[in-house]
Coordinates of C-alpha atoms and ligand atoms in Angstrom, one line a residue:
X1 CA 5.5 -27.1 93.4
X2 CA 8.3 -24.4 92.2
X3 CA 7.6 -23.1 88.6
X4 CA 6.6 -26.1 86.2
X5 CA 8.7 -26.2 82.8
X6 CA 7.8 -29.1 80.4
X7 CA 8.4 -29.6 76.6
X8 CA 6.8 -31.3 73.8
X9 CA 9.9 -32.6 71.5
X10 CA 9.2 -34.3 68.3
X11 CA 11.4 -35.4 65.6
X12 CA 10.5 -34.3 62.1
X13 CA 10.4 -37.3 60.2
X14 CA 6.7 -37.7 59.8
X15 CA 3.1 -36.3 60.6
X16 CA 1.9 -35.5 64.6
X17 CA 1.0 -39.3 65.6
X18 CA -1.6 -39.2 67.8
X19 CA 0.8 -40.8 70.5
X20 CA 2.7 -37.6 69.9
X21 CA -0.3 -35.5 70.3
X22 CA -1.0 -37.4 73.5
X23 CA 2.3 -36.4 74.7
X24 CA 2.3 -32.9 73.5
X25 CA -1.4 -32.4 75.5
X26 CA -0.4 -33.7 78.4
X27 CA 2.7 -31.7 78.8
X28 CA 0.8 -28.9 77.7
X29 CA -2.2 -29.7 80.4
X30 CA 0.5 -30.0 83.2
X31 CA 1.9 -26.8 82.7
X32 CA -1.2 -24.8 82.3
X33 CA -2.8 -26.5 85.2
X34 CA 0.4 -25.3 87.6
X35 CA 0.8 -22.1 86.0
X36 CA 3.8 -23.2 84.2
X37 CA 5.1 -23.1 80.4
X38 CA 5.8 -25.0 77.7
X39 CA 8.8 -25.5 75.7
X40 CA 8.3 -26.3 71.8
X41 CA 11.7 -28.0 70.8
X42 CA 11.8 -30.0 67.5
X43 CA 14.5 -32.8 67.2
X44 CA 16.1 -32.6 63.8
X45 CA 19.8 -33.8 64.7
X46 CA 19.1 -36.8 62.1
X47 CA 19.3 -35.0 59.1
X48 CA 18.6 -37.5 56.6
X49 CA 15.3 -38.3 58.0
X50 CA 14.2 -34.9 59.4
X51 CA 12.2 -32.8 57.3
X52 CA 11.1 -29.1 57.3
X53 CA 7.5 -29.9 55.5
X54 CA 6.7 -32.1 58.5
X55 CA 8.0 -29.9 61.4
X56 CA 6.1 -27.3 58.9
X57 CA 3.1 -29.7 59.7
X58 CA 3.7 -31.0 62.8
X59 CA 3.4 -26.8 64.2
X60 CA 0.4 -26.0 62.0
X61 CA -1.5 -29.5 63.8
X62 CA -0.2 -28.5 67.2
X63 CA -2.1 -25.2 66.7
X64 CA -5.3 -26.6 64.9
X65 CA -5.6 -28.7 68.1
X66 CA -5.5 -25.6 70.2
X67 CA -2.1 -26.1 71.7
X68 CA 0.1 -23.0 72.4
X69 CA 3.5 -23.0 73.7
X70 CA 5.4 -20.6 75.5
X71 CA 9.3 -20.9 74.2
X72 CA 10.1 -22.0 71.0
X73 CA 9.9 -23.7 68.6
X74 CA 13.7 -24.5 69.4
X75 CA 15.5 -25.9 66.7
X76 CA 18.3 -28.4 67.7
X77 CA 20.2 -28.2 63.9
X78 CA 20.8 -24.9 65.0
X79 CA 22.3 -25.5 68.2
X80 CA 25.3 -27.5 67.7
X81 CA 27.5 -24.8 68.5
X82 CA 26.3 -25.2 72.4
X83 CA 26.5 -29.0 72.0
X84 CA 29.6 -29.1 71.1
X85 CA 31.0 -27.0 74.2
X86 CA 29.6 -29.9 76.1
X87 CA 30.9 -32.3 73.9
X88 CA 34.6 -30.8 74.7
X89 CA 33.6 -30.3 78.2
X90 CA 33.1 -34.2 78.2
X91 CA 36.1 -34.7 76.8
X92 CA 38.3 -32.7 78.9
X93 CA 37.0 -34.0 82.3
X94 CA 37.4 -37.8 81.2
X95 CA 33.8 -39.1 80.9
X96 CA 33.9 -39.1 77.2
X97 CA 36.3 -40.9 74.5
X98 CA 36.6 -41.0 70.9
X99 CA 36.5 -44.1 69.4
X100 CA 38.2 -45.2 66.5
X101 CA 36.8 -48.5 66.4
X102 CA 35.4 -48.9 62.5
X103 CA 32.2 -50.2 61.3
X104 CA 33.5 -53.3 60.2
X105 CA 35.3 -54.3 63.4
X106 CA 31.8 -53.4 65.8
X107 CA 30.1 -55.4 62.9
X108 CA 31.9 -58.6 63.7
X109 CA 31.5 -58.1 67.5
X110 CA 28.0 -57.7 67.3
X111 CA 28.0 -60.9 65.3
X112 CA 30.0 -62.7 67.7
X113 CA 28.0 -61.7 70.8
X114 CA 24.8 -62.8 68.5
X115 CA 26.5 -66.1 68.0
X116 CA 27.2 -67.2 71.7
X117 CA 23.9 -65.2 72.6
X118 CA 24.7 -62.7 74.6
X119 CA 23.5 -59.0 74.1
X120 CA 25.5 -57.1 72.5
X121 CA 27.3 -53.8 74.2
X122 CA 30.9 -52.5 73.0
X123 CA 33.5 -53.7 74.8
X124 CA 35.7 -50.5 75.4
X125 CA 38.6 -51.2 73.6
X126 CA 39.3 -47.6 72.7
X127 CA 38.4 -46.7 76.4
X128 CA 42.4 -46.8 77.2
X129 CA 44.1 -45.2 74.2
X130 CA 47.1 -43.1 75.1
X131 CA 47.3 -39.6 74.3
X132 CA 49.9 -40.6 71.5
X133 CA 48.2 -42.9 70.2
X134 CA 44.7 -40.7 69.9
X135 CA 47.2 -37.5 68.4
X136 CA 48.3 -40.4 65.7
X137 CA 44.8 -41.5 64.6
X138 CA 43.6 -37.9 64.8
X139 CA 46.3 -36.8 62.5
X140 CA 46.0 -39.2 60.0
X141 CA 42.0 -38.5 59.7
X142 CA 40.5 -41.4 61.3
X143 CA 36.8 -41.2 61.4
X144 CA 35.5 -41.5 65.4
X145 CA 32.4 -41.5 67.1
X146 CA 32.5 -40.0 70.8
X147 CA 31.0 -42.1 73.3
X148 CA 30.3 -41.4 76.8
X149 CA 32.2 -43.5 79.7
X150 CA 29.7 -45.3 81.5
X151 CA 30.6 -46.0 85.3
X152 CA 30.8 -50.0 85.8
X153 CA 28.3 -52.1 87.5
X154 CA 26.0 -48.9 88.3
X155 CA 22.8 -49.6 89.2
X156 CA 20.2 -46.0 88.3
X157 CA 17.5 -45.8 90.4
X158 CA 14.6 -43.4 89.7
X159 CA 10.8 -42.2 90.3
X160 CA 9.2 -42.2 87.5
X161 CA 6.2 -39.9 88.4
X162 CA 4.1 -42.6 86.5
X163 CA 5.7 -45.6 86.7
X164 CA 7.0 -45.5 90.0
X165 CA 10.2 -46.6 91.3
X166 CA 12.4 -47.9 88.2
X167 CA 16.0 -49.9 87.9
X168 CA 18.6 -50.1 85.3
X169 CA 21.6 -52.2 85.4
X170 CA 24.2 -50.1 83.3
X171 CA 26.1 -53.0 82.3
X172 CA 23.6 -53.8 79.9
X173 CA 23.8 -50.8 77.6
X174 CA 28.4 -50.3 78.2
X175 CA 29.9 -47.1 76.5
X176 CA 27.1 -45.2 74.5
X177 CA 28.1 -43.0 71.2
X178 CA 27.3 -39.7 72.1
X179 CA 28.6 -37.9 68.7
X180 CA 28.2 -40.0 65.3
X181 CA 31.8 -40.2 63.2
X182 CA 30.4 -37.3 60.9
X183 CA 30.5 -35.0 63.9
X184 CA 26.0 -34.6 64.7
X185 CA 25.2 -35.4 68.0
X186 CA 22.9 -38.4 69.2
X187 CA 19.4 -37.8 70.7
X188 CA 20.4 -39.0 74.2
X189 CA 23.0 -36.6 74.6
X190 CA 21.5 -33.6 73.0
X191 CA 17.9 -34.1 74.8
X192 CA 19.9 -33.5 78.0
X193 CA 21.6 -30.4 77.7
X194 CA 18.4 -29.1 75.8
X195 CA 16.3 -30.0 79.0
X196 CA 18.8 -28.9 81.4
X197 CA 19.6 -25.7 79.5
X198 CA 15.9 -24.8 79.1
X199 CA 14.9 -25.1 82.7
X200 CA 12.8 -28.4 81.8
X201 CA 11.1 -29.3 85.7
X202 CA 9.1 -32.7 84.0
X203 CA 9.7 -34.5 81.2
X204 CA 6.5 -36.0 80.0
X205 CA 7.0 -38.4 77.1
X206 CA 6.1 -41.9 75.9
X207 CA 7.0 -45.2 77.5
X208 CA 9.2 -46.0 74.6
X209 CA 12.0 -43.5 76.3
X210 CA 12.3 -45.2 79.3
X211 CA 14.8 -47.5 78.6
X212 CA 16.9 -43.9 77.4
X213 CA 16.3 -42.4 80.7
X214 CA 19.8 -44.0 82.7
X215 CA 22.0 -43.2 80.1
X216 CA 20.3 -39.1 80.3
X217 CA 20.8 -39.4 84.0
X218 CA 24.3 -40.8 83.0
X219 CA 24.9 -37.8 81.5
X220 CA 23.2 -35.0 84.0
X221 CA 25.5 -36.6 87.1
X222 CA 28.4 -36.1 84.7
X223 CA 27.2 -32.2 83.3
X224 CA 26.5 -31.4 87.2
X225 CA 22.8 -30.7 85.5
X226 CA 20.0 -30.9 88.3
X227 CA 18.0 -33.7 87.3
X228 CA 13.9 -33.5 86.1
X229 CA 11.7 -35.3 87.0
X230 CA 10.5 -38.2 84.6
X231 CA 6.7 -39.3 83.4
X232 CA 6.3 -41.9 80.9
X233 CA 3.5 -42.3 79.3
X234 CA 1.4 -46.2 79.2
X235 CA 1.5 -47.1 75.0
X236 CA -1.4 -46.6 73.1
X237 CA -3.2 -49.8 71.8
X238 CA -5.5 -50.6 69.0
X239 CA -8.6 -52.4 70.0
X240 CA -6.9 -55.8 68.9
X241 CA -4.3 -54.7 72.3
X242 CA -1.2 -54.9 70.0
X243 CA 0.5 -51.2 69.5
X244 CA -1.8 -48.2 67.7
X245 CA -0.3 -48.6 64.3
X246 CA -1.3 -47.7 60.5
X247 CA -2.7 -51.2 60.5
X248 CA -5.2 -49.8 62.7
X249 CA -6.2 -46.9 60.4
X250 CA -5.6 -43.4 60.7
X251 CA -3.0 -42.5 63.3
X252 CA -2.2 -39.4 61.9
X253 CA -3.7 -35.9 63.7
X254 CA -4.0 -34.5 59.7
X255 CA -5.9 -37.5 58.7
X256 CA -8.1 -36.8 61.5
X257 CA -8.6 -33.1 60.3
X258 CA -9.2 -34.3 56.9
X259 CA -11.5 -36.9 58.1
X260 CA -13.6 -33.9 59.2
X261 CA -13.0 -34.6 63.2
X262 CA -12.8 -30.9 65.5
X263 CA -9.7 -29.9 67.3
X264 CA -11.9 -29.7 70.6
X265 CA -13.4 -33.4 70.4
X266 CA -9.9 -34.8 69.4
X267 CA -8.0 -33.0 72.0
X268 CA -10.5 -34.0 74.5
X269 CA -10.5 -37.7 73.4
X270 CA -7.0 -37.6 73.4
X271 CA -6.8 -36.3 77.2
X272 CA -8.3 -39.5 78.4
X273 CA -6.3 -42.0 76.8
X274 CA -4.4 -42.9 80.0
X275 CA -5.8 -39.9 82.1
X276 CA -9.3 -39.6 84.1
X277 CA -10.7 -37.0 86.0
X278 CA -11.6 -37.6 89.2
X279 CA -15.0 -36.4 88.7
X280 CA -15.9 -38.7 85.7
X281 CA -16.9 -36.0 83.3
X282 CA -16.3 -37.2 80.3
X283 CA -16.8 -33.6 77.4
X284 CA -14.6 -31.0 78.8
X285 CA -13.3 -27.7 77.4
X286 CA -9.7 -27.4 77.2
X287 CA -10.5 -25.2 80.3
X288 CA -12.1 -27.4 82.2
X289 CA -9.0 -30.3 81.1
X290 CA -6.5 -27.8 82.7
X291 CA -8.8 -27.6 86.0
X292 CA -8.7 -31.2 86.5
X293 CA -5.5 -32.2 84.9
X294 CA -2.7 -33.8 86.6
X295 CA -0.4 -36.8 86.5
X296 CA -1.4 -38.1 89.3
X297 CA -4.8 -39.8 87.4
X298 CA -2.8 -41.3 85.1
X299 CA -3.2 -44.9 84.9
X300 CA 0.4 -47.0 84.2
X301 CA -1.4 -49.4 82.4
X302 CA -2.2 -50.0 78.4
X303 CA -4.7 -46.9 76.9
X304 CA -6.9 -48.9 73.9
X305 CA -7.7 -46.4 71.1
X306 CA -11.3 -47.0 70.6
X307 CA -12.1 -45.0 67.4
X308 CA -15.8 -45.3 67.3
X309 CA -15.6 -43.7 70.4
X310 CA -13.8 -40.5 68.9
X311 CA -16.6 -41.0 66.6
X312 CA -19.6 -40.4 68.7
X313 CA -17.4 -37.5 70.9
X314 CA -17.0 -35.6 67.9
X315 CA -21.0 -36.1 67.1
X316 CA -21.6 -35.1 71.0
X317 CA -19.3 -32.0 69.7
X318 CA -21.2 -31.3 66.6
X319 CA -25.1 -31.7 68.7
X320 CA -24.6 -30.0 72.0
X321 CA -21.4 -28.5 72.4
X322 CA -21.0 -26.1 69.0
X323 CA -23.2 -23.3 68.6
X324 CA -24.9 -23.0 65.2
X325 CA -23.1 -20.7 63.6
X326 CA -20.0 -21.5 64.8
X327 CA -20.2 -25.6 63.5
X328 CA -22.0 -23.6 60.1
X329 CA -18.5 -21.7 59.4
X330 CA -16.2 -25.1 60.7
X331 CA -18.6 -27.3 58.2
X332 CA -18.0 -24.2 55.4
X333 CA -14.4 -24.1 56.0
X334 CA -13.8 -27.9 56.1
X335 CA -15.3 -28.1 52.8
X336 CA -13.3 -25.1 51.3
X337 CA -10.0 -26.9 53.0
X338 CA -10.7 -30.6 52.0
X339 CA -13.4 -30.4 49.9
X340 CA -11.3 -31.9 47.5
X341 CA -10.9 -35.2 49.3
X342 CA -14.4 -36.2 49.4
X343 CA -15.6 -38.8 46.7
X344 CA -17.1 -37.4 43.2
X345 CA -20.8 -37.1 44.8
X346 CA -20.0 -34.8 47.8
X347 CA -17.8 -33.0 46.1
X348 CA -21.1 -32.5 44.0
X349 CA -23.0 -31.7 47.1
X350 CA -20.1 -29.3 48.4
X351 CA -19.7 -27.5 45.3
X352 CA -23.5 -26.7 45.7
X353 CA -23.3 -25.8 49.7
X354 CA -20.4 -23.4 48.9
X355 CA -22.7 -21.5 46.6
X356 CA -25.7 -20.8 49.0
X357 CA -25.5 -18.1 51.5
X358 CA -24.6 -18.9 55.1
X359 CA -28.0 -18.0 56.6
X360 CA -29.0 -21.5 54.5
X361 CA -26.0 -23.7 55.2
X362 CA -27.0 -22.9 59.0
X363 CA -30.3 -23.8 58.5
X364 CA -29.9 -26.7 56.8
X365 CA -27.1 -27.6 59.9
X366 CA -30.0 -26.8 62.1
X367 CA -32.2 -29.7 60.7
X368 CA -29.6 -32.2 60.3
X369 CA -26.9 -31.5 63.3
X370 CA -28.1 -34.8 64.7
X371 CA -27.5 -37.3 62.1
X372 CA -23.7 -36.1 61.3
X373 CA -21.0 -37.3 63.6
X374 CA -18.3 -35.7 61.5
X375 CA -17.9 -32.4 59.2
X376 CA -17.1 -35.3 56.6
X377 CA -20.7 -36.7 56.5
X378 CA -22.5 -33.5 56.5
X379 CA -22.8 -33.4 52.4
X380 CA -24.0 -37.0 52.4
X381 CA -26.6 -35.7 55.1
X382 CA -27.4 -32.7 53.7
X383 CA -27.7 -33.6 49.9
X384 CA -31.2 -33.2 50.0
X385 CA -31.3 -29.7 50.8
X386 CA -28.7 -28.7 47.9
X387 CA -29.6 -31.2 45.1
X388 CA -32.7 -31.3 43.4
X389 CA -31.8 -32.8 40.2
X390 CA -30.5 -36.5 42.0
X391 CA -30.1 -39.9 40.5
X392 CA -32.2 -42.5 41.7
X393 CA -30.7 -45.3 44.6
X394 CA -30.7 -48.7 43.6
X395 CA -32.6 -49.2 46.7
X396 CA -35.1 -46.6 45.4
X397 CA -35.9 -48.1 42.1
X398 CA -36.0 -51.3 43.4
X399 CA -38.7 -50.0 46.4
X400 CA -40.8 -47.8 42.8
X401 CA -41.0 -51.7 40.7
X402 CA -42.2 -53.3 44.2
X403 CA -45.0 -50.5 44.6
X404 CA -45.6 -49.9 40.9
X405 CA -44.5 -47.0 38.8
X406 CA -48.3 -46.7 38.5
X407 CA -49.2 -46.3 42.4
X408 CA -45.6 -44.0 42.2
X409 CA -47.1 -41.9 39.6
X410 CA -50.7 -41.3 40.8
X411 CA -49.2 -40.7 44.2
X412 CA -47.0 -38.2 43.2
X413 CA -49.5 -36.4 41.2
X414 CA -52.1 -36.1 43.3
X415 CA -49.9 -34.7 45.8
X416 CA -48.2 -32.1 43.3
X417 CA -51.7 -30.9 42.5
X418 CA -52.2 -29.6 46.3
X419 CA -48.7 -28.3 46.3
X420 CA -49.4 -26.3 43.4
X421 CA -52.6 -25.2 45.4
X422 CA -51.3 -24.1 48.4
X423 CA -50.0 -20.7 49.1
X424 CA -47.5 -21.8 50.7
X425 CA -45.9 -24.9 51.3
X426 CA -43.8 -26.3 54.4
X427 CA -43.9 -28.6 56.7
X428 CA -46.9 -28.0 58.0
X429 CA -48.3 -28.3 54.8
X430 CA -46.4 -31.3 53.7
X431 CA -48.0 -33.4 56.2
X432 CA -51.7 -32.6 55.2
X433 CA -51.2 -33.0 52.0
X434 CA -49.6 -36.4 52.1
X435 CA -52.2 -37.7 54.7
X436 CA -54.8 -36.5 52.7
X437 CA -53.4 -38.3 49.4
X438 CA -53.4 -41.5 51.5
X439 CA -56.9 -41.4 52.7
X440 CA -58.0 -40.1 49.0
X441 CA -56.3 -43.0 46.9
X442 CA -56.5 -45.6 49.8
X443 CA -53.3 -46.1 50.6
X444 CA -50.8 -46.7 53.5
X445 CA -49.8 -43.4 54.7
X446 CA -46.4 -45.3 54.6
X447 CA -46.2 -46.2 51.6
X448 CA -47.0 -42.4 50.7
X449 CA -44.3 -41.1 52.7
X450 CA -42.0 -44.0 51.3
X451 CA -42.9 -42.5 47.4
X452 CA -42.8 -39.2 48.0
X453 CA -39.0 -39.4 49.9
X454 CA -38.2 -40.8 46.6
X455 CA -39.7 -38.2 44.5
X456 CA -38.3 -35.7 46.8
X457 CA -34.6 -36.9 47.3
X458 CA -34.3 -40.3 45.3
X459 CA -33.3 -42.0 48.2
X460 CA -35.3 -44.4 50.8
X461 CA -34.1 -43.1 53.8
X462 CA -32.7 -39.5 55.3
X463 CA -33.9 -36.6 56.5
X464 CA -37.3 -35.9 57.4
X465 CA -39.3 -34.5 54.4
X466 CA -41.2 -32.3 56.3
X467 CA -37.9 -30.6 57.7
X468 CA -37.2 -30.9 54.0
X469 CA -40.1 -29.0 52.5
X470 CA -39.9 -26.1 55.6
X471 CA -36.1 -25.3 54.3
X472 CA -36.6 -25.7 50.5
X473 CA -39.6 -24.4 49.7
X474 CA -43.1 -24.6 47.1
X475 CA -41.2 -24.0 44.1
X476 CA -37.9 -26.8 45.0
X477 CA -40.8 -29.5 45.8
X478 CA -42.6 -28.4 42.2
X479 CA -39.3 -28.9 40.4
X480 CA -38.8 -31.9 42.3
X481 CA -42.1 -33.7 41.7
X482 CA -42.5 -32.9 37.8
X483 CA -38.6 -34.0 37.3
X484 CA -39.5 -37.7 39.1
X485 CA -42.4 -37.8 37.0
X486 CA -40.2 -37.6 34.2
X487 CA -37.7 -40.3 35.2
X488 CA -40.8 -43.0 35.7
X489 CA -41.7 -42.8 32.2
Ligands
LIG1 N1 12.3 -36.5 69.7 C1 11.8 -37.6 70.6 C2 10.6 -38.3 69.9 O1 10.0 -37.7 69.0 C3 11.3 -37.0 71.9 C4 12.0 -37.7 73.0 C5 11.8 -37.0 74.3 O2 10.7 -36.5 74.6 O3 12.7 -37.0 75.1 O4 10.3 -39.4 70.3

């Protein structure tokens, strides 16, 4: 293969989708893997609905996912001056015409087509204007779109490196508008001297550009532009099968970050919605993704979103594929970054993380890297280790009336009297004590543990308390004991 060009090409108009970030990895994967590059172009020729805090966005997510580009990003507001040579070179040659046509009059043929049900395409009437009669309008300031001349009853035949071998009757789209009456060019026009111009060898988008693909190749036979080649991308579906959308949850790459997912676990997800590798290895490196990537593997069928999925990759990222201090500084960071976000009670928890010094936080990581799937969850998970002074769960107070607040008490005393004993006390320690206050006051080792994880935490379940009592310490499990004592009275 000569030297591989591809571009990722969003429109500002809203966050990275994760459709979009499918499409900007892949293009991104294909070029690395053939030693090519990658164009960053953003599409802001509609200028209402374009916005520079999302393209602001949109460049910032590309990065956090640990995609780099090569050229750009290209700006197409600022390029107008080069569409517009094309636009007259159009023009000039005969495969372009203004129209004069106003909105009323294509209203009312739209209607009528609608009526006798027929789709609707325009029906040329300003195809054939005379030179005089386009001097006239054009000196009295009639508004005009220009729209390009398409040849009749062509059929466009092409290879879609995904879809295969594809047809389009051109009859069923007629005379395209190429420039809008107040002068800004229109995506299918621009994307083609952008591509052309900037070397593009593949253009790897979504399947909802397929049906734009004649008119581009329209437009390339016309410009004498070689043409690229053309992968579409299968839609993304929700687990229902009907199209990923908001109804679906979060389909934004930001919520994702805020959500407390890694870059790595969501590119990698993201790489094999549509695409396998061949060797079936499922947690790969953005390395190891440009290795194996290519279009060939793509499947041109349907990819289903499955978030719980992302959820367990992500937890696979946070057990095994981290290392310690690395996921210690990401769960620091998230919390400095969207801390705010979290509901009153972690932000309690975070607030209290932030304070400790890291050598802690990675110790505390270290005992519960297991049971968090998400940077989100690790305050909920960790609240143990950070808050001593903790309400009581309405699952614990229920659990205290079923054993007794007495049985509670003398447990808890008994065992803070061998606490106070002991030179030390961790988890080691911990253990014997509380299988020795079972055997001295008769009672179910379980239900011992089950009272003193209450004492120690106010909660029924989580972490194990001997884990607990190691990172903590004699003088947190002191504190903690005396204060339940307090709270039974
Ligand atoms: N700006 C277009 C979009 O965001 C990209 C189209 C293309 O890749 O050709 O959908």
């Amino acid at each position: 293969m000569g030297k591989v060009k591809t571009r990722f090409a969003p429109s500002p108009t809203g966050w990275l989708h994760l459709g979009n970030a499918r499409t900007a990895i892949f293009s991104y994967l294909f070029a690395k893997h053939h030693g090519g590059r990658l164009v960053l172009r953003i599409e802001d020729t509609d200028r209402e609905r374009s916005k520079k805090e999302f393209e602001t966005a949109i460049i910032e997510d590309l990065k956090w996912l640990g995609i780099d580009w090569d050229e750009g990003p290209y700006r197409q507001s600022e390029r107008f001056e080069i569409y517009k040579k094309y636009v007259d070179l159009l023009l000039e040659k005969g495969y372009a015409y203004r129209c004069f046509c106003t909105q009323e009059e294509l209203e009312a043929e739209r209607e009528k087509a609608k009526k006798e049900g027929r789709p609707y395409r325009y029906n040329g009437k300003c195809r054939h204007l005379s030179k005089e009669e386009i001097e006239k309008n054009l000196k009295e300031g009639k508004p005009y779109t220009i729209r390009f001349k398409v040849p009749d009853g062509r059929e466009i035949v092409f290879n879609d490196l995904i879809k295969g071998e594809v047809r389009f009757n051109v009859n069923d789209f007629g005379d395209f508008v190429i420039v809008r009456s107040d002068g800004s060019p229109v995506y299918n026009f621009v994307v083609v001297i952008d591509d052309a111009i900037m070397g593009i060898t593949h253009v790897i988008r979504g399947e909802d550009h397929l049906s734009n693909t004649p008119k581009q190749i329209l437009l390339y036979e016309a410009l004498g532009f070689p043409i690229p080649k053309f992968a579409h991308l299968p839609i993304i579906l929700g687990e229902d099968r009907s199209k990923l959308s908001k109804r679906h949850g979060a389909v934004s790459v930001r919520q994702y970050r805020i959500d407390g997912y890694l870059p790595e676990a969501l590119l990698n997800f993201l790489s094999l919605l549509g695409w396998y590798p061949k060797d079936g290895k499922e947690i790969l490196s953005k390395e190891e993704l440009i290795e194996r990537f290519d279009l060939e593997d793509i499947h041109n069928a349907p990819a289903v979103f499955n978030r719980e999925k992302l959820h367990w990759m992500n937890g696979v990222y946070i057990r095994e594929v981290l290392d310690l201090d690395d996921l210690t500084q990401r769960v620091i960071n998230y919390l400095k970054q969207y801390g705010e976000k979290l509901s009153p009670e972690d932000q309690k928890v975070a607030k209290e993380i932030l304070k400790k010094p890291f050598g802690y936080v990675k110790e505390v990581v270290s005992k519960v890297r297991d049971s968090f799937f998400t940077l989100k969850e690790f305050p909920q998970r960790a609240k143990p280790f950070f808050l001593e002074e903790y309400t009581l769960s309405p699952e614990a107070e229920k659990q205290i009336e079923k054993a007794t607040p007495e049985v509670a008490k003398n447990i808890t005393q008994l065992f803070l009297e061998k606490v106070k004993k002991a030179e030390t006390f961790g988890g080691e320690e911990f253990k014997k004590a509380a299988k020795e206050v079972s055997k001295e006051l008769k009672l179910k080792p379980g239900m011992v543990f089950k009272t003193l994880r209450i004492a120690l935490t106010g909660e029924t379940q989580g972490v194990g308390l001997d884990l607990l009592a190691d990172v903590v310490g004699k003088d947190s499990v002191i504190k903690r004991l005396e204060r339940f004592l307090t709270l039974l009275k």
